[in-house]
Coordinates of C-alpha atoms (C1' of nucleotides) in Angstrom, one line a residue:
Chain A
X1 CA -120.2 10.8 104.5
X2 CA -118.7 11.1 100.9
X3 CA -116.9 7.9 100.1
X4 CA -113.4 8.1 100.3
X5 CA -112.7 6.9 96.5
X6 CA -114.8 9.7 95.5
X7 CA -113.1 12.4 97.0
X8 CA -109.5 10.8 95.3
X9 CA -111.5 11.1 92.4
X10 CA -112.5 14.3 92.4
X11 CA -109.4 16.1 93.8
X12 CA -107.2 14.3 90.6
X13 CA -110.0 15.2 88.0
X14 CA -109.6 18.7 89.4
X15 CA -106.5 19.1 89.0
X16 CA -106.6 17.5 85.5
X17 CA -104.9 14.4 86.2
X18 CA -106.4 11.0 84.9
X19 CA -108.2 8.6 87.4
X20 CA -105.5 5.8 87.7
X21 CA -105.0 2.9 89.6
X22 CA -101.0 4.0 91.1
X23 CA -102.8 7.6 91.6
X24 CA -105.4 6.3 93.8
X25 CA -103.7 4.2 95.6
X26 CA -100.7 6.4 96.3
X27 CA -103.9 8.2 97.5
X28 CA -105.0 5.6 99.8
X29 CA -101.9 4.9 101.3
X30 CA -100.7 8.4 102.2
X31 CA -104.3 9.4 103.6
X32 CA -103.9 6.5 105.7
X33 CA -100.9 7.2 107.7
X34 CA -100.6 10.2 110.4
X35 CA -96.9 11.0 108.9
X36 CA -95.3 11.8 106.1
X37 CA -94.4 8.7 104.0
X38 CA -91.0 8.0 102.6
X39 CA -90.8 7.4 99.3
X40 CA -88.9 3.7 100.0
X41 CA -91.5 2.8 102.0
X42 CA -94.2 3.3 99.2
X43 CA -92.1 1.7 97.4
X44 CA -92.4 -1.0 99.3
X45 CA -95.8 -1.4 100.1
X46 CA -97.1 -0.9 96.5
X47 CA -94.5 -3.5 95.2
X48 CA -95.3 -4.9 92.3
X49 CA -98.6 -3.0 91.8
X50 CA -97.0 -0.9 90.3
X51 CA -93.2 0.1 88.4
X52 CA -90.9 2.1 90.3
X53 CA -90.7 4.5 87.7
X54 CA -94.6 5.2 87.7
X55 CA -94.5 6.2 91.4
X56 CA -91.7 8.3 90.8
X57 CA -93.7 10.1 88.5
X58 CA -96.8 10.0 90.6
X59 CA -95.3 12.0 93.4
X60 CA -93.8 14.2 91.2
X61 CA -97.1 15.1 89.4
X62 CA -98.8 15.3 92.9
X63 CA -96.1 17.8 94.1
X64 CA -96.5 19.6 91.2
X65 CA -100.5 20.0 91.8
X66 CA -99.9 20.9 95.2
X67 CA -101.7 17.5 96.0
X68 CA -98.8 16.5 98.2
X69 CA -95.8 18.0 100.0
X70 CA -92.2 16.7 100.3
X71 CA -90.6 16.6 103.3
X72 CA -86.6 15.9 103.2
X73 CA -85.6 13.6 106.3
X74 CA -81.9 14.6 108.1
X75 CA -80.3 11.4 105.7
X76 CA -81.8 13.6 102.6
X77 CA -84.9 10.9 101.9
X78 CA -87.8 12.2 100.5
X79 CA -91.2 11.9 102.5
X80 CA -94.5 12.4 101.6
X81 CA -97.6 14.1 103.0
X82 CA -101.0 15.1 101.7
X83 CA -101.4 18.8 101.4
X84 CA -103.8 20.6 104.0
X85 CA -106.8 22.5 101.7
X86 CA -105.9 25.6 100.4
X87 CA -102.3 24.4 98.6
X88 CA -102.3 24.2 94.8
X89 CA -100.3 24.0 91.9
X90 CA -99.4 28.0 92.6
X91 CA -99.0 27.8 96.0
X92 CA -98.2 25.8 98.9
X93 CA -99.2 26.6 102.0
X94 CA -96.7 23.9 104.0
X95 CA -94.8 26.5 105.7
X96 CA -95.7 24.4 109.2
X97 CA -93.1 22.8 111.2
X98 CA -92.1 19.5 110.4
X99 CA -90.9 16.9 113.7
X100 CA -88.8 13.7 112.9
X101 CA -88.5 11.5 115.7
X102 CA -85.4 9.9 116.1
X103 CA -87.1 7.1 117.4
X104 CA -89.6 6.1 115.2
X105 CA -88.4 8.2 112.6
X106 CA -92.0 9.2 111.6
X107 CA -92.4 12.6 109.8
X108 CA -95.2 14.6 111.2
X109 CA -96.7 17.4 110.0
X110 CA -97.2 20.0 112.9
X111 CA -99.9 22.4 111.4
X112 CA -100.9 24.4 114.0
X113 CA -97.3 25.0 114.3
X114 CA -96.1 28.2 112.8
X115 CA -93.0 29.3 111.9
X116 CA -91.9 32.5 113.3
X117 CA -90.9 35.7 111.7
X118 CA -87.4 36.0 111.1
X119 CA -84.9 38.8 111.0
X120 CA -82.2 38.4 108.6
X121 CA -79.3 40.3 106.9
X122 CA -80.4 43.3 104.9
X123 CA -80.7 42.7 101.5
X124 CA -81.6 39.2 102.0
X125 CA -85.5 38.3 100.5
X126 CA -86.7 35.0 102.2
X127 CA -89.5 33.5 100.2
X128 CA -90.0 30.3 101.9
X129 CA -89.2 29.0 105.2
X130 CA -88.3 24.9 105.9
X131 CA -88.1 24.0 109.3
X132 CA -87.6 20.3 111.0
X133 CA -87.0 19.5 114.5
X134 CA -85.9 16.4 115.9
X135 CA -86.1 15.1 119.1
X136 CA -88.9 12.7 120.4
X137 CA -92.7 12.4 119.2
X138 CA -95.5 12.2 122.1
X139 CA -95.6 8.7 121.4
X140 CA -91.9 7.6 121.6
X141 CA -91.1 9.9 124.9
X142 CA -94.3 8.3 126.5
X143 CA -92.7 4.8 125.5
X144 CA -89.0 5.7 126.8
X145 CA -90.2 7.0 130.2
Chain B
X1 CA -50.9 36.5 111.0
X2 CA -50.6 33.1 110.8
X3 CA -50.2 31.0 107.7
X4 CA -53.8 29.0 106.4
X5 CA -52.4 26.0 106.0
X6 CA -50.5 26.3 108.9
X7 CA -53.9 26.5 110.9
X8 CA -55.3 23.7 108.5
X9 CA -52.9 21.2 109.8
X10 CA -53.4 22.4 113.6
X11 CA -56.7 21.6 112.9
X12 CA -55.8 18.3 111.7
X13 CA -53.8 17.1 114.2
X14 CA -56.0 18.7 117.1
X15 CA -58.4 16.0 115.9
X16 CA -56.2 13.2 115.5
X17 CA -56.1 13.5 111.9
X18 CA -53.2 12.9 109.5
X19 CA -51.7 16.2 107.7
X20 CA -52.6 14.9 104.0
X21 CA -52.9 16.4 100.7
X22 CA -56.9 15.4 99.9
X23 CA -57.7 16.8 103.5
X24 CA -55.9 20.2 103.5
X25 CA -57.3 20.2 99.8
X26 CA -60.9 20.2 101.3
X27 CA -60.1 22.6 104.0
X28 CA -58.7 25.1 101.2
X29 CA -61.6 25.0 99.0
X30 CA -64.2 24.8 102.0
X31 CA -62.2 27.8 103.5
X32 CA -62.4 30.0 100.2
X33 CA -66.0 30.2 100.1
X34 CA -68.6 32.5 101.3
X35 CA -71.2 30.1 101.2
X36 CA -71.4 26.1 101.8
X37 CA -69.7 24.3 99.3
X38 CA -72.0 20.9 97.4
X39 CA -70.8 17.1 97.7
X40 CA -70.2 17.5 93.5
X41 CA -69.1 20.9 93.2
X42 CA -66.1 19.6 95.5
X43 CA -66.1 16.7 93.3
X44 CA -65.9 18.1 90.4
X45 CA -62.8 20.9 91.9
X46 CA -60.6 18.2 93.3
X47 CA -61.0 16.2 89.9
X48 CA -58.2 13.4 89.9
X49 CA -56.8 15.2 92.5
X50 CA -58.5 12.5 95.0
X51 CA -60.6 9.8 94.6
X52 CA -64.6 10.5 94.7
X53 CA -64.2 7.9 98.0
X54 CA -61.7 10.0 99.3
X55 CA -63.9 12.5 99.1
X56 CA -66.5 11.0 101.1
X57 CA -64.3 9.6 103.6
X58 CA -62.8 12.7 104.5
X59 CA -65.9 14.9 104.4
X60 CA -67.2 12.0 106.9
X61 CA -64.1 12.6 109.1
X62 CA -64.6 16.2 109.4
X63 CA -68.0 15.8 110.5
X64 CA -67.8 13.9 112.7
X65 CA -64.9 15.8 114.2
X66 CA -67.1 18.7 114.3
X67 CA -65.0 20.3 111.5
X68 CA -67.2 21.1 109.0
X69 CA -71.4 20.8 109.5
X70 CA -73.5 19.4 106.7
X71 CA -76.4 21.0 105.3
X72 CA -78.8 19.3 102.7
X73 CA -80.6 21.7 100.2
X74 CA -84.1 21.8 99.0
X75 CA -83.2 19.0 96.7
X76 CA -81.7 16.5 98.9
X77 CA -77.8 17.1 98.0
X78 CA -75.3 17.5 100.9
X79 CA -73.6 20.7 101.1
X80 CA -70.5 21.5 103.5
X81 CA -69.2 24.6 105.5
X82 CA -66.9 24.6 108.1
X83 CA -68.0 25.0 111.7
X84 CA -67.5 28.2 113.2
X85 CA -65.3 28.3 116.5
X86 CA -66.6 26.3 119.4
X87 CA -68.0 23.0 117.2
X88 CA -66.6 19.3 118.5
X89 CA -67.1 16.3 117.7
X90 CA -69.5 15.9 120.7
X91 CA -71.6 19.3 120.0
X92 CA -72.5 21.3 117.1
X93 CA -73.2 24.6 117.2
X94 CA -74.7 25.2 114.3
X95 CA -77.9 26.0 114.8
X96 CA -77.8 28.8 112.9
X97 CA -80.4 29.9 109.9
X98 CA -79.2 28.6 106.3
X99 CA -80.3 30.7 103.4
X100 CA -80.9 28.7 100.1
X101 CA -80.5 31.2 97.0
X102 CA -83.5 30.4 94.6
X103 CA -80.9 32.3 91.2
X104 CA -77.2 31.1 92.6
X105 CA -78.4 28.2 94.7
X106 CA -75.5 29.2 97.4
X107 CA -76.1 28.3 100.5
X108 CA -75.7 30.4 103.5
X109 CA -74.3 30.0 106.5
X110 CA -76.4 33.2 108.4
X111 CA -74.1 32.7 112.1
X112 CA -75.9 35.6 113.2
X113 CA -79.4 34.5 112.8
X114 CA -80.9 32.5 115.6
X115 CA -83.9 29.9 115.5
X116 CA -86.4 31.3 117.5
X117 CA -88.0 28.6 120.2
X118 CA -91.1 27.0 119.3
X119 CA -94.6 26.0 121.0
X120 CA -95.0 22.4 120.1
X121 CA -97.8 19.9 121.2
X122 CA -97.8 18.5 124.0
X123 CA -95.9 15.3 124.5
X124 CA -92.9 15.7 121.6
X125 CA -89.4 16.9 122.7
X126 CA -87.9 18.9 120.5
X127 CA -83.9 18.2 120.4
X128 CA -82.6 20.0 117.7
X129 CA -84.4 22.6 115.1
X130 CA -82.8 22.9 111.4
X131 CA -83.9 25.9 109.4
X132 CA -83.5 26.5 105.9
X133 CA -84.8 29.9 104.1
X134 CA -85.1 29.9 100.7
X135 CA -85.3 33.0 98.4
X136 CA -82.7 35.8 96.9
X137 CA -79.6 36.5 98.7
X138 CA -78.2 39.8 98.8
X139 CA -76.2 39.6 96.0
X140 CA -79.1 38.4 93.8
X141 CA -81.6 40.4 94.9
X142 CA -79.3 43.3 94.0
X143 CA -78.7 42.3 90.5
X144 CA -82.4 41.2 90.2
X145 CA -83.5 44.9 90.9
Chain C
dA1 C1' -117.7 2.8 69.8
dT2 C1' -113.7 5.1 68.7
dG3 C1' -110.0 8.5 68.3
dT4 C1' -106.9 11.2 70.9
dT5 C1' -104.1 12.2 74.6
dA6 C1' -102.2 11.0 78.9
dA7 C1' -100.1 7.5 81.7
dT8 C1' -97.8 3.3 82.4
dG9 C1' -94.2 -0.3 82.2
dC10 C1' -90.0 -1.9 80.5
dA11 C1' -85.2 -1.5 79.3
dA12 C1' -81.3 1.0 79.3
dT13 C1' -78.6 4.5 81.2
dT14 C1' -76.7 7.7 84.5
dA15 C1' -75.8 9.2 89.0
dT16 C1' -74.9 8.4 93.8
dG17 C1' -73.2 6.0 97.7
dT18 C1' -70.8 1.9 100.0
dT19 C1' -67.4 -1.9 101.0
dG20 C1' -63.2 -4.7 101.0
dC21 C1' -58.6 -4.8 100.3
dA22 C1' -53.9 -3.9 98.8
dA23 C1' -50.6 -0.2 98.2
dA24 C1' -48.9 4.1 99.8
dT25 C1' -47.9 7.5 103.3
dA26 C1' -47.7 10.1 107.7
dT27 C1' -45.6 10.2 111.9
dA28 C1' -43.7 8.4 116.4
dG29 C1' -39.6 6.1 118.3
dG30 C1' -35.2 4.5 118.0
Chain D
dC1 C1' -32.3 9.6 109.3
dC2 C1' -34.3 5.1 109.2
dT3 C1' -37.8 1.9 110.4
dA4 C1' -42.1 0.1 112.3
dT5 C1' -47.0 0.8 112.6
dA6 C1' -51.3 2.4 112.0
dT7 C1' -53.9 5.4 109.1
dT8 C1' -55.3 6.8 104.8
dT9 C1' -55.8 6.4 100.1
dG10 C1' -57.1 4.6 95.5
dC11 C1' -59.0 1.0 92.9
dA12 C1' -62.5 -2.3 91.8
dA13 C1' -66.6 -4.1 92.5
dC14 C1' -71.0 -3.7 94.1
dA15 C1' -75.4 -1.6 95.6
dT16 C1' -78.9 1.7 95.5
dA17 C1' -81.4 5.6 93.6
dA18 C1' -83.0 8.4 89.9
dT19 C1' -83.7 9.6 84.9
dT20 C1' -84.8 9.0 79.9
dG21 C1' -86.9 7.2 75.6
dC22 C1' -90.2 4.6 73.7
dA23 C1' -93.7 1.3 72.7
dT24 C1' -98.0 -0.3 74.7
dT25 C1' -102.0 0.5 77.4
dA26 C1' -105.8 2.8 79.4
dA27 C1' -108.8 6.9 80.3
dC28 C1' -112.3 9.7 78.7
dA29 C1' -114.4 13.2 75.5
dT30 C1' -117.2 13.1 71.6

DNA sequence: ATGTTAATGCAATTATGTTGCAAATATAGG
DNA sequence: CCTATATTTGCAACATAATTGCATTAACAT
């Protein structure tokens, strides 16, 4: 099996991004959690690793390569999730449901989710569709009961 | 038919909320809109007219009186509509589409639009579904063409 | 090895949201 | 109409989040 660096490696040379140390381990982190990951929480966790302002940017370049998604939470944070295959810099193919468990508060990315077609007023050209539910994850309404 | 502000201050006081300027001021703006109104374009409207934590204060009120319903756009800012008929402070009904123009950034309320249910894996609970479209309102797509 | 370009870190600034408290105001009761 | 009371407002201070410019550093192509 291809070592995990590599791979990091590859996908930011691909997308002509330098390999750097915030990059890879904004990398690390996110490929290591089965949610989305707020940005606060990186924050967080990478400390003093690196500047706040160099994550910012980070995120913003990964979201611009279609390396990453953003999810908005109901309080208007921004979470993060690595992109399934098949997104890029032209198009994202996120369109999946996203869950945010008010218990845990843990974003997850439901891909085999889809969202359904919708019907709306004439005239009206949707382009992208954004949908979060709430409610509990399998692992809080096991817990509660 | 009845006077607006008339109504405004029924609304008020059916919620056990004083009649004041800052608060019909909101209801006027909110009420002359055909689309949800953002936290700083209300800002910037009542200008010295109220203070900015005024603002927030009131726009908290209403919410959680069921008054108005808060909808955050693709970039995290808070926008406000008020509830349709049949809202409290115990139950929103506004599970209703929103339609985020990508050339006027208005935000629709589209009341007649519902969210379809959804298949999700097995264990989560889904409690409440929040759907925002993004693309070219009717307007737009009009003058686009 | 080295030159060029991209990326980072720091400082400063701006925007956004919150809290405590004194002054002002709405309204109920006399 | 006046007054008592509780709510609401406005101000000031504070806290947090996000952005910008710039000098330094680091990646990597040659």
């Amino acid at each position: 099996m291809e070592n995990k660096t590599e791979r990091f490696e590859k996908l930011l040379v691909k997308n002509g991004l330098k390999r750097t140390a915030p990059r890879l381990q904004v990398l690390e982190i996110l490929s290591g959690r089965d949610s989305a990951t707020s940005q606060p929480y990186l924050e967080q966790v990478m400390g003093k690793d690196a500047d706040r302002v160099t994550l910012y940017r980070v995120l913003q370049a990964f979201e611009e390569k279609g390396i990453i998604h953003k999810v908005l939470d109901q309080q208007g944070t921004a979470n993060y999730a690595i992109c399934s295959d098949g997104c890029s810099a032209h198009e994202h193919h996120d369109e999946h449901v996203h869950f945010n468990c008010d218990n845990c508060h843990k974003i997850y990315c439901l891909d085999s989710v889809k969202i359904p077609a919708l019907k709306v007023p004439v005239g009206f050209k949707v382009e992208h569709l954004n949908l979060i539910a709430t409610g509990l994850c399998a692992n809080c309404s096991d817990k509660v009961n």
